Each structure stands twice: as structure tokens, then as C-alpha cells.
CSV table of C-alpha atoms in Angstrom, one decimal:
chain,number,residue,atom,x,y,z
A,1,MET,CA,-0.1,0.0,-0.2
A,2,GLY,CA,1.3,3.8,-0.6
A,3,ARG,CA,1.7,6.6,1.3
A,4,GLY,CA,-1.6,8.4,1.5
A,5,ASN,CA,-1.5,12.4,-0.4
A,6,ARG,CA,-0.7,15.3,2.3
A,7,ARG,CA,-3.9,17.1,3.3
A,8,GLY,CA,-2.5,20.3,4.9
A,9,PRO,CA,0.9,20.2,7.5
A,10,GLY,CA,0.7,16.9,9.6
A,11,ARG,CA,-2.5,15.2,8.1
A,12,LEU,CA,-2.2,12.2,6.0
A,13,THR,CA,-4.8,10.5,3.4
A,14,ALA,CA,-5.0,6.9,4.0
A,15,SER,CA,-5.7,4.3,1.5
A,16,VAL,CA,-8.8,3.1,1.8
A,17,LEU,CA,-10.1,-0.1,0.1
A,18,LEU,CA,-13.1,-2.1,-0.1
A,19,ALA,CA,-11.8,-5.3,-0.2
A,20,GLY,CA,-14.8,-7.6,-0.4
A,21,LEU,CA,-12.0,-10.2,0.4
A,22,LEU,CA,-13.5,-13.6,1.9
A,23,VAL,CA,-10.7,-15.1,4.2
A,24,THR,CA,-11.2,-18.6,4.0
A,25,PRO,CA,-10.8,-20.9,7.3
A,26,THR,CA,-8.5,-23.5,7.9
A,27,ALA,CA,-9.6,-25.9,10.6
A,28,CYS,CA,-7.3,-26.7,13.8
A,29,ALA,CA,-7.3,-28.4,16.8
A,30,GLY,CA,-10.2,-26.9,19.4
A,31,GLY,CA,-9.4,-26.2,23.3
A,32,PRO,CA,-11.9,-26.8,26.3
A,33,ALA,CA,-13.3,-21.3,27.1
A,34,ALA,CA,-35.4,1.6,31.4
A,35,ASP,CA,-34.4,3.8,31.6
A,36,ARG,CA,-33.5,4.3,35.4
A,37,ALA,CA,-35.4,7.2,35.6
A,38,ALA,CA,-37.9,7.1,38.3
A,39,GLN,CA,-41.8,7.2,37.1
A,40,LEU,CA,-43.5,10.4,38.5
A,41,ALA,CA,-47.0,10.0,40.0
A,42,PRO,CA,-49.3,11.1,37.9
A,43,GLY,CA,-51.6,14.2,38.9
A,44,GLY,CA,-51.0,17.2,41.3
A,45,PRO,CA,-51.4,16.5,45.3
A,46,PRO,CA,-54.7,14.8,46.1
A,47,ALA,CA,-57.0,16.9,48.3
A,48,ALA,CA,-56.1,17.2,52.3
A,49,PRO,CA,-57.7,13.8,54.1
A,50,GLU,CA,-59.2,16.1,56.9
A,51,ASP,CA,-61.7,17.7,54.1
A,52,LEU,CA,-63.1,14.3,52.9
A,53,LEU,CA,-64.2,11.3,54.3
A,54,PRO,CA,-62.1,8.1,53.4
A,55,ASP,CA,-65.0,6.8,51.2
A,56,GLU,CA,-65.3,9.7,49.4
A,57,VAL,CA,-61.9,9.8,47.8
A,58,GLU,CA,-61.7,7.9,44.3
A,59,GLY,CA,-59.4,5.0,45.0
A,60,GLY,CA,-59.8,4.8,49.1
A,61,ASP,CA,-57.9,6.4,51.7
A,62,PRO,CA,-54.8,8.3,50.4
A,63,THR,CA,-53.2,7.9,53.7
A,64,ALA,CA,-53.4,4.6,54.0
A,65,PRO,CA,-50.5,2.5,53.0
A,66,PRO,CA,-50.1,0.3,49.7
A,67,GLU,CA,-51.6,-3.1,50.4
A,68,ALA,CA,-49.0,-6.0,50.6
A,69,GLY,CA,-47.9,-7.0,47.0
A,70,ASP,CA,-48.6,-3.4,45.8
A,71,PRO,CA,-45.0,-2.0,44.2
A,72,GLY,CA,-46.9,1.6,44.8
A,73,GLU,CA,-46.5,4.4,42.3
A,74,GLY,CA,-43.4,6.1,41.2
A,75,GLU,CA,-41.5,2.8,42.0
A,76,PRO,CA,-39.5,1.8,38.8
A,77,GLU,CA,-40.0,-1.7,37.2
A,78,PRO,CA,-37.3,-4.1,38.0
A,79,ALA,CA,-34.3,-4.4,35.3
A,80,PRO,CA,-35.1,-7.8,33.8
A,81,GLU,CA,-32.4,-10.6,34.7
A,82,PRO,CA,-30.0,-11.1,31.7
A,83,THR,CA,-30.3,-14.6,29.9
A,84,GLU,CA,-27.7,-16.5,28.6
A,85,PRO,CA,-27.9,-16.0,24.6
A,86,PRO,CA,-27.9,-19.0,22.5
A,87,PRO,CA,-25.0,-20.7,20.9
A,88,PRO,CA,-23.9,-19.3,17.8
A,89,PRO,CA,-23.3,-21.8,14.7
A,90,ALA,CA,-20.3,-24.4,14.9
A,91,GLU,CA,-18.7,-22.9,11.7
A,92,GLY,CA,-18.6,-19.1,11.1
A,93,SER,CA,-16.9,-16.8,8.5
A,94,ALA,CA,-14.9,-13.6,8.5
A,95,GLU,CA,-14.7,-11.0,5.6
A,96,VAL,CA,-12.5,-8.7,4.9
A,97,VAL,CA,-14.7,-5.3,3.8
A,98,GLU,CA,-12.5,-2.6,4.1
A,99,THR,CA,-8.8,-1.8,4.5
A,100,VAL,CA,-7.2,1.3,5.6
A,101,THR,CA,-3.5,1.7,5.2
A,102,LEU,CA,-1.7,3.6,7.7
A,103,PRO,CA,1.7,4.8,6.5
A,104,GLY,CA,4.7,5.6,8.8
A,105,ILE,CA,2.8,4.0,11.9
A,106,GLY,CA,5.1,1.4,12.7
A,107,ALA,CA,4.5,-1.3,15.5
A,108,PRO,CA,0.9,-0.1,15.5
A,109,VAL,CA,-0.9,-0.4,19.2
A,110,GLY,CA,-4.6,-0.4,19.3
A,111,PRO,CA,-7.0,0.2,18.3
A,112,ALA,CA,-9.5,2.2,20.3
A,113,VAL,CA,-12.8,3.0,19.6
A,114,LEU,CA,-14.2,6.9,19.7
A,115,PRO,CA,-17.9,7.2,20.5
A,116,ASP,CA,-18.1,9.2,16.5
A,117,GLY,CA,-16.4,5.7,15.2
A,118,ASP,CA,-13.3,7.3,14.6
A,119,LEU,CA,-10.3,5.1,16.3
A,120,LEU,CA,-7.1,5.7,18.1
A,121,ILE,CA,-3.8,3.9,17.2
A,122,GLY,CA,-0.6,4.4,18.5
A,123,SER,CA,3.0,3.3,17.8
A,124,ARG,CA,4.7,1.1,20.5
A,125,THR,CA,8.2,2.9,19.7
A,126,THR,CA,7.3,6.3,19.1
A,127,GLY,CA,4.8,6.9,21.8
A,128,THR,CA,2.4,9.0,19.0
A,129,ILE,CA,-1.1,8.5,18.9
A,130,HIS,CA,-2.9,8.9,15.7
A,131,ARG,CA,-6.8,9.4,15.1
A,132,VAL,CA,-8.0,7.7,11.9
A,133,SER,CA,-11.5,8.2,10.2
A,134,PRO,CA,-12.4,5.1,8.3
A,135,THR,CA,-15.2,7.0,6.5
A,136,THR,CA,-12.6,9.6,5.0
A,137,GLY,CA,-9.4,7.8,5.3
A,138,ASP,CA,-7.7,11.0,7.1
A,139,ILE,CA,-4.8,10.5,9.8
A,140,THR,CA,-4.4,13.1,12.3
A,141,GLU,CA,-2.0,13.1,15.2
A,142,VAL,CA,-3.2,13.3,18.3
A,143,GLY,CA,0.0,13.7,20.4
A,144,THR,CA,2.9,11.7,21.9
A,145,VAL,CA,3.0,10.0,25.2
A,146,PRO,CA,6.2,11.7,27.1
A,147,GLY,CA,8.8,9.8,29.1
A,148,LEU,CA,8.3,6.7,26.8
A,149,VAL,CA,11.3,3.9,26.8
A,150,THR,CA,11.5,1.0,24.4
A,151,GLU,CA,13.8,-1.2,25.6
A,152,GLY,CA,12.9,-4.7,25.0
A,153,GLU,CA,9.5,-5.2,24.7
A,154,GLY,CA,8.5,-1.9,26.3
A,155,GLY,CA,6.7,1.1,24.5
A,156,LEU,CA,3.4,2.2,24.4
A,157,LEU,CA,1.6,-1.0,25.1
A,158,GLY,CA,-2.3,-0.6,25.3
A,159,LEU,CA,-5.0,2.3,24.5
A,160,THR,CA,-8.4,2.8,25.5
A,161,PHE,CA,-10.7,5.7,25.3
A,162,GLU,CA,-13.3,6.7,27.9
A,163,ALA,CA,-15.4,9.8,28.9
A,164,GLY,CA,-13.2,12.0,27.3
A,165,PHE,CA,-10.0,10.6,28.2
A,166,VAL,CA,-7.3,8.7,26.5
A,167,TYR,CA,-5.7,5.5,28.4
A,168,ALA,CA,-2.5,4.5,28.0
A,169,TYR,CA,-0.4,1.8,29.1
A,170,TYR,CA,3.4,2.2,28.7
A,171,SER,CA,6.7,2.1,30.0
A,172,THR,CA,9.2,4.3,31.3
A,173,LEU,CA,12.6,4.4,32.8
A,174,SER,CA,11.2,3.3,36.2
A,175,ASP,CA,8.1,1.4,35.5
A,176,ASN,CA,5.1,0.4,33.7
A,177,ARG,CA,2.3,2.7,34.1
A,178,VAL,CA,-1.2,3.9,33.1
A,179,SER,CA,-1.8,7.4,32.9
A,180,ARG,CA,-4.9,9.1,30.7
A,181,PHE,CA,-5.1,12.4,29.0
A,182,LEU,CA,-7.8,14.5,28.4
A,183,LEU,CA,-8.7,14.8,24.5
A,184,ARG,CA,-8.6,18.4,23.4
A,185,GLU,CA,-10.0,18.5,20.0
A,186,GLU,CA,-10.0,22.3,19.5
A,187,ARG,CA,-6.0,22.2,20.1
A,188,ALA,CA,-3.8,22.0,16.9
A,189,GLU,CA,-2.8,18.7,15.3
A,190,GLY,CA,0.0,17.0,17.5
A,191,SER,CA,-0.9,18.5,21.0
A,192,ARG,CA,-4.5,17.6,21.5
A,193,ILE,CA,-3.9,15.5,24.7
A,194,GLY,CA,-3.2,17.3,27.7
A,195,VAL,CA,-0.6,16.7,30.5
A,196,PRO,CA,-0.7,13.0,31.9
A,197,ASP,CA,-2.7,12.2,35.2
A,198,HIS,CA,-1.0,9.0,36.2
A,199,VAL,CA,-3.8,6.5,37.0
A,200,ILE,CA,-1.6,3.5,38.2
A,201,THR,CA,2.2,3.5,38.6
A,202,ARG,CA,4.7,1.3,39.7
A,203,LEU,CA,3.8,-1.6,37.6
A,204,PRO,CA,6.9,-3.8,37.3
A,205,HIS,CA,9.0,-3.2,34.1
A,206,GLY,CA,11.5,-5.5,32.4
A,207,PRO,CA,13.0,-6.6,29.1
A,208,VAL,CA,10.2,-8.9,28.1
A,209,ARG,CA,6.5,-9.7,29.2
A,210,ASN,CA,5.1,-6.1,30.1
A,211,GLY,CA,1.6,-7.0,29.5
A,212,GLY,CA,-0.5,-4.2,28.1
A,213,ALA,CA,-4.2,-5.0,27.9
A,214,LEU,CA,-6.4,-2.2,29.0
A,215,GLY,CA,-10.4,-2.0,28.9
A,216,PHE,CA,-13.4,-0.9,30.5
A,217,GLY,CA,-16.0,-3.5,31.8
A,218,PRO,CA,-19.7,-3.1,31.7
A,219,ASP,CA,-19.3,-2.3,35.4
A,220,GLY,CA,-18.0,1.0,34.6
A,221,LEU,CA,-14.4,0.0,36.2
A,222,LEU,CA,-10.7,-0.1,34.7
A,223,TYR,CA,-9.0,-3.3,33.8
A,224,THR,CA,-5.4,-3.4,33.4
A,225,GLY,CA,-3.4,-6.6,32.3
A,226,THR,CA,0.2,-6.9,33.7
A,227,GLY,CA,2.9,-9.0,32.5
A,228,GLU,CA,5.3,-10.9,34.6
A,229,ALA,CA,8.0,-8.9,33.3
A,230,GLY,CA,10.7,-11.8,34.0
A,231,SER,CA,10.0,-11.5,37.6
A,232,GLY,CA,9.3,-14.8,38.9
A,233,ALA,CA,6.0,-13.3,41.0
A,234,ASP,CA,4.5,-15.5,43.4
A,235,PRO,CA,1.2,-16.2,41.8
A,236,GLU,CA,-0.9,-16.1,44.9
A,237,ASP,CA,0.5,-12.9,46.7
A,238,PRO,CA,-2.7,-10.5,46.5
A,239,GLU,CA,-0.3,-7.8,46.8
A,240,GLU,CA,1.9,-8.3,43.8
A,241,LEU,CA,1.1,-6.4,40.4
A,242,ALA,CA,3.3,-8.5,38.1
A,243,GLY,CA,1.2,-11.2,36.6
A,244,ARG,CA,-2.0,-9.6,37.2
A,245,VAL,CA,-5.2,-8.2,36.3
A,246,LEU,CA,-6.0,-5.2,38.3
A,247,ARG,CA,-9.9,-3.7,38.6
A,248,THR,CA,-9.8,-0.1,39.5
A,249,THR,CA,-12.1,3.2,39.2
A,250,ALA,CA,-11.3,5.4,36.2
A,251,GLU,CA,-9.1,7.5,38.8
A,252,GLY,CA,-7.1,4.2,39.7
A,253,ARG,CA,-8.4,3.8,43.3
A,254,ASN,CA,-9.6,0.6,44.5
A,255,PRO,CA,-13.1,-0.3,43.9
A,256,ALA,CA,-16.5,-0.8,46.1
A,257,VAL,CA,-16.7,-4.0,44.6
A,258,GLU,CA,-14.5,-6.5,46.1
A,259,ASN,CA,-11.3,-7.7,44.2
A,260,ALA,CA,-8.9,-10.8,45.4
A,261,ALA,CA,-8.6,-9.4,48.6
A,262,PRO,CA,-10.1,-6.7,50.3
A,263,GLY,CA,-8.4,-3.3,49.7
A,264,SER,CA,-6.6,-4.4,46.8
A,265,PRO,CA,-6.5,-3.7,43.0
A,266,VAL,CA,-5.8,-6.9,42.0
A,267,PHE,CA,-9.0,-8.9,40.3
A,268,SER,CA,-7.0,-12.1,39.0
A,269,VAL,CA,-3.7,-13.4,39.9
A,270,GLY,CA,-1.3,-15.7,38.2
A,271,HIS,CA,-0.5,-14.6,34.6
A,272,ARG,CA,2.2,-14.5,32.7
A,273,ASN,CA,1.3,-12.1,30.2
A,274,VAL,CA,-1.9,-10.1,29.4
A,275,THR,CA,-2.3,-9.2,26.0
A,276,GLY,CA,-6.1,-9.0,25.8
A,277,LEU,CA,-9.4,-8.5,27.6
A,278,THR,CA,-13.1,-8.7,26.4
A,279,TRP,CA,-16.5,-9.1,28.1
A,280,ASP,CA,-19.3,-11.4,26.9
A,281,ALA,CA,-23.1,-10.7,26.6
A,282,LEU,CA,-23.5,-11.5,30.3
A,283,GLY,CA,-20.6,-9.1,31.1
A,284,ARG,CA,-18.3,-12.2,32.1
A,285,VAL,CA,-14.7,-10.8,31.6
A,286,TRP,CA,-12.2,-13.1,29.6
A,287,ILE,CA,-8.5,-12.8,29.8
A,288,LEU,CA,-6.0,-13.7,26.6
A,289,GLU,CA,-2.0,-14.0,27.2
A,290,ASP,CA,0.6,-14.1,25.1
A,291,ASP,CA,0.7,-18.1,24.8
A,292,GLY,CA,-2.6,-18.1,23.3
A,293,ALA,CA,-4.2,-19.0,26.8
A,294,ILE,CA,-7.7,-17.9,27.6
A,295,HIS,CA,-9.7,-18.3,30.5
A,296,ARG,CA,-11.8,-16.3,33.2
A,297,PRO,CA,-10.2,-15.2,36.6
A,298,PRO,CA,-11.1,-17.1,39.8
A,299,THR,CA,-12.5,-13.9,41.3
A,300,ASP,CA,-15.1,-14.3,38.5
A,301,GLY,CA,-16.3,-17.8,38.9
A,302,GLU,CA,-14.9,-20.9,40.7
A,303,GLY,CA,-11.6,-21.9,41.2
A,304,GLY,CA,-8.1,-21.0,42.5
A,305,VAL,CA,-4.5,-20.9,41.6
A,306,GLU,CA,-2.2,-23.9,40.5
A,307,ASP,CA,0.7,-23.8,39.1
A,308,GLY,CA,0.8,-20.3,38.7
A,309,ARG,CA,-2.4,-20.3,36.5
A,310,PRO,CA,-6.2,-19.8,37.4
A,311,THR,CA,-8.0,-23.6,37.4
A,312,ASP,CA,-11.1,-22.0,35.4
A,313,PRO,CA,-11.7,-23.7,32.4
A,314,VAL,CA,-8.8,-22.6,29.9
A,315,ILE,CA,-8.8,-22.2,26.3
A,316,GLU,CA,-5.3,-23.0,24.7
A,317,LEU,CA,-5.0,-21.5,21.3
A,318,PRO,CA,-1.7,-22.2,18.9
A,319,VAL,CA,-1.0,-18.1,19.0
A,320,ALA,CA,1.1,-15.4,20.5
A,321,GLY,CA,-1.9,-14.0,21.4
A,322,ALA,CA,-1.9,-9.9,20.4
A,323,GLY,CA,-5.5,-9.1,21.3
A,324,MET,CA,-9.0,-10.5,21.8
A,325,ALA,CA,-12.4,-9.8,21.1
A,326,TRP,CA,-16.1,-11.2,22.2
A,327,SER,CA,-18.6,-10.9,19.3
A,328,GLU,CA,-21.9,-12.9,17.5
A,329,GLY,CA,-21.4,-15.4,20.6
A,330,SER,CA,-17.7,-16.4,20.0
A,331,LEU,CA,-14.3,-15.2,21.2
A,332,TRP,CA,-11.9,-14.1,18.6
A,333,ALA,CA,-8.2,-13.6,18.9
A,334,VAL,CA,-5.2,-12.4,16.7
A,335,ASP,CA,-1.8,-14.0,16.5
A,336,ARG,CA,1.0,-11.5,16.8
A,337,THR,CA,3.6,-13.7,14.8
A,338,ASP,CA,1.5,-14.7,11.5
A,339,GLY,CA,-1.6,-12.1,12.0
A,340,SER,CA,-4.0,-15.1,12.0
A,341,LEU,CA,-7.6,-14.6,13.6
A,342,TYR,CA,-9.0,-17.4,15.4
A,343,ARG,CA,-12.7,-18.1,16.3
A,344,VAL,CA,-14.1,-19.9,19.3
A,345,PRO,CA,-17.8,-20.6,19.4
A,346,LEU,CA,-19.1,-20.6,23.2
A,347,ASP,CA,-21.9,-22.3,24.6
A,348,GLY,CA,-22.3,-20.2,27.9
A,349,THR,CA,-18.5,-20.4,29.3
A,350,GLU,CA,-17.9,-23.5,27.1
A,351,PRO,CA,-16.5,-24.0,23.5
A,352,PHE,CA,-18.4,-26.5,21.8
A,353,ALA,CA,-16.8,-27.1,18.5
A,354,PRO,CA,-13.2,-26.8,17.2
A,355,ASP,CA,-11.8,-23.5,17.0
A,356,GLN,CA,-11.4,-21.7,13.1
A,357,ARG,CA,-8.1,-20.1,11.8
A,358,PHE,CA,-8.5,-17.1,9.4
A,359,PRO,CA,-5.5,-16.0,7.8
A,360,LEU,CA,-5.7,-12.2,7.4
A,361,PRO,CA,-3.5,-9.8,4.7
A,362,GLY,CA,-0.1,-8.6,6.3
A,363,ASP,CA,3.6,-9.4,6.6
A,364,LYS,CA,4.3,-9.1,10.4
A,365,GLY,CA,1.7,-10.2,12.1
A,366,ALA,CA,-1.6,-8.4,13.9
A,367,ARG,CA,-1.1,-6.1,16.7
A,368,GLY,CA,-4.7,-5.6,18.0
A,369,LEU,CA,-8.7,-6.3,18.0
A,370,VAL,CA,-11.4,-5.0,19.0
A,371,ALA,CA,-15.1,-4.8,18.2
A,372,ALA,CA,-16.6,-2.7,15.5
A,373,PRO,CA,-19.8,-0.7,16.1
A,374,GLY,CA,-22.7,-3.0,14.8
A,375,GLU,CA,-21.5,-6.6,14.2
A,376,GLY,CA,-17.8,-6.7,13.2
A,377,LEU,CA,-14.2,-6.5,14.3
A,378,TRP,CA,-11.4,-3.9,14.0
A,379,ALA,CA,-8.2,-5.9,13.3
A,380,LEU,CA,-4.8,-4.0,13.2
A,381,THR,CA,-2.1,-5.9,11.2
A,382,GLU,CA,1.7,-4.8,10.9
A,383,THR,CA,3.6,-4.5,7.3
A,384,VAL,CA,6.9,-3.3,6.4
A,385,THR,CA,5.9,-0.1,5.8
A,386,GLY,CA,3.3,0.6,8.6
A,387,GLY,CA,0.1,-0.3,10.1
A,388,ARG,CA,-3.0,-1.8,8.3
A,389,LEU,CA,-6.5,-1.5,9.9
A,390,LEU,CA,-8.6,-4.1,8.4
A,391,LEU,CA,-12.9,-4.0,8.9
A,392,LEU,CA,-14.1,-7.4,9.4
A,393,GLU,CA,-17.7,-8.9,8.7
A,394,ILE,CA,-18.2,-11.9,10.9
A,395,ASP,CA,-20.7,-14.5,11.4
């Protein structure tokens, strides 16, 4: 793919291709994976009870308590309990319907979806974040994460967006950390993120396995996946932050709900290197590691830690995991080495058919995966000239 044409200083136009490319699966061995507004009572205030006899008031005595079993006026209807969706077909499909080239964005990270459908994509090696419009192909530089170091497997490792803030997981000289930056659209290109507000600091940093998964769950809390960073962390120590999934508020404080230990940000323990987080239709969290293990945490179900891993049901994929999303009743994961997309159909929390492999275009592997608005996926791959964003229609 060639470089896009420049449209004024600092702006690139990416090449947008409607590929219509059907990605043919190849079989491989499968593994085990309203409104809340209160209703207002109708009408104005009743006449004073001393002015009317109870049997003269329409509907009876207004001062009498509601009868047993009567929910009373003004109380909201209880929200319906979520139900398990039916399992998807045993075999699915994935088709590339749009390709956006990202010239000059090497070692791409993300993507993070913005409310208007645009995406944020960063570079692991430079820390620069770009805004990409799939509709027009425009690429705008948003800003650069300060204080970044890229030794070993460090650098800009994760991105997400929530409530006007860009959240970044990145390496510094002293640690890995999560900071948030207010997105300022009115500012000039290249300076549209504010000063960093450090959300989580002092995460272990090493030459390998630095983690980087970020995401907000349906509970509104921030989930952060770390790596063990070559530290040999104790898998059962709730105070250790290496090889963990942390659950905090958007500001980095411990949540009101209980984690693995009271007063701790640690949600799940005993991980090697968390590279993907996603949530299914019932809000259950799923965790992807760089060795292809997909599992659910003990604090989100039954089980504990054994041999440094959660003992809940585990799906083993033959991938170097680089990102994961849930859509259409299945888990989808991408491979960092060959760029393939994998599908794992689920019946509840159990895979019920062999996983499928879909080769994706690209020559340096996949770098990220996220659910697209509606039905579909955005996959991020790397080429020798930069990144490539693929819109996938799935079934």
C-alpha cells in the first residue's frame, strides 16, 4: 500500500480499500473457553384528607399504606435478569470488507474506538497517537505520550478511551504505568492530549512480558492486564502487581466491589503476560495471554490458582496472543506472529466446536483486535511500511 496524500501540515490521507476479501478458514485443533429514571406519580397533590371522608376519595384513603404486594406508585420496574444467549453456529466466517493503510505508523498499538466511530492508533516505538477516520481515510496526529522508553518489549503497550480521556499503558525508565490524557479536539494537531494524569504507577517493568491490556468493563471499572516481566512473581500474593489483572476506578482507586483481597486493586492473579481483555453478553470477563491461553479469573467464577495459573476452564490456542474481542457468540483472537484470526464458538462459558483459523493480509503479524460498532471487528496488522486497519464482517 502506498502512502496517502498530504492534506495540509501534519495530516495524511490513508488509502481506503473496499476489499470484499473472503477470508477462508482452515481447521485446527480446538481447546476446552429503562431507563433508570424514576416514574413520576400522575396528577397533582390530593385534597387534604381532613376535608374528605375516606370513602369519598376516589381510590380509597390516600393516607393508607399500599396493600401487600402492591409496588406503589413511582417505583421503577426492576431490570430484567440477563439471560444466556443461544450458542452460535459451530462454523463461522470472517470477511475483510475495508482496508485502511496507516503509512508511517510502525509497531501499531490499539485500536481504541471513539464515540463517533473514529479510532485511536498508537505506535509502540514512538509513543505517538493518531486519530484515524475509516470514513474519509484521514489520519491526524493527536499527540505523543511523554517519558516513553522502548527497551526490550517495552514502549506504548495499550490504549483505550473512556469519558473524554485517552488511557495509555506504557513503559518509563522506572516502571510500567497507566496514565490518562484529556482529549482536546480544539487544539492544534499533535498537541490534542493534555498533561498525563497518572492512574496506576509502579507496575513491574522488564525486558520481556510487560503486559499492556486495557479496557473498561460493563461495570464501569478499568481493567489493566500486566505481565510478570521476568520477575518470577508469586502467583498467589495479592500484593504483587506483576502477572495480574487489576480492577480499579477510572482514577485508579480501589473499587467499592471486592477484588481478590479487600483493599487491593488485584482482580485476578497468576498470569504470564496479559495481552487481551474482553467481555461477553452477560458481562463476564475473558483474559488472553501471549501464549494463547484464554481463561476466566477465579474472582469471576469458581476456582483458584495452581501452577501459577487460574484453574477455571482454559482454552489453549496455538497463537502468540495479541488481542481479543467477543462478538456474535464467539471469542475472537489474533496472532502476533502470522497475523491469523481465530474464532472460538461458546455455549455459555464452554467452547463446543473446534476453533477456526482465518489468515489475514499482512506480513508482520497482528497487533490488536476490538469489536466494531454494530456487528464486526477491527483488526490491526503490521506491514514493512506501517500499519493496516482491517474491518471484518463476521458470522
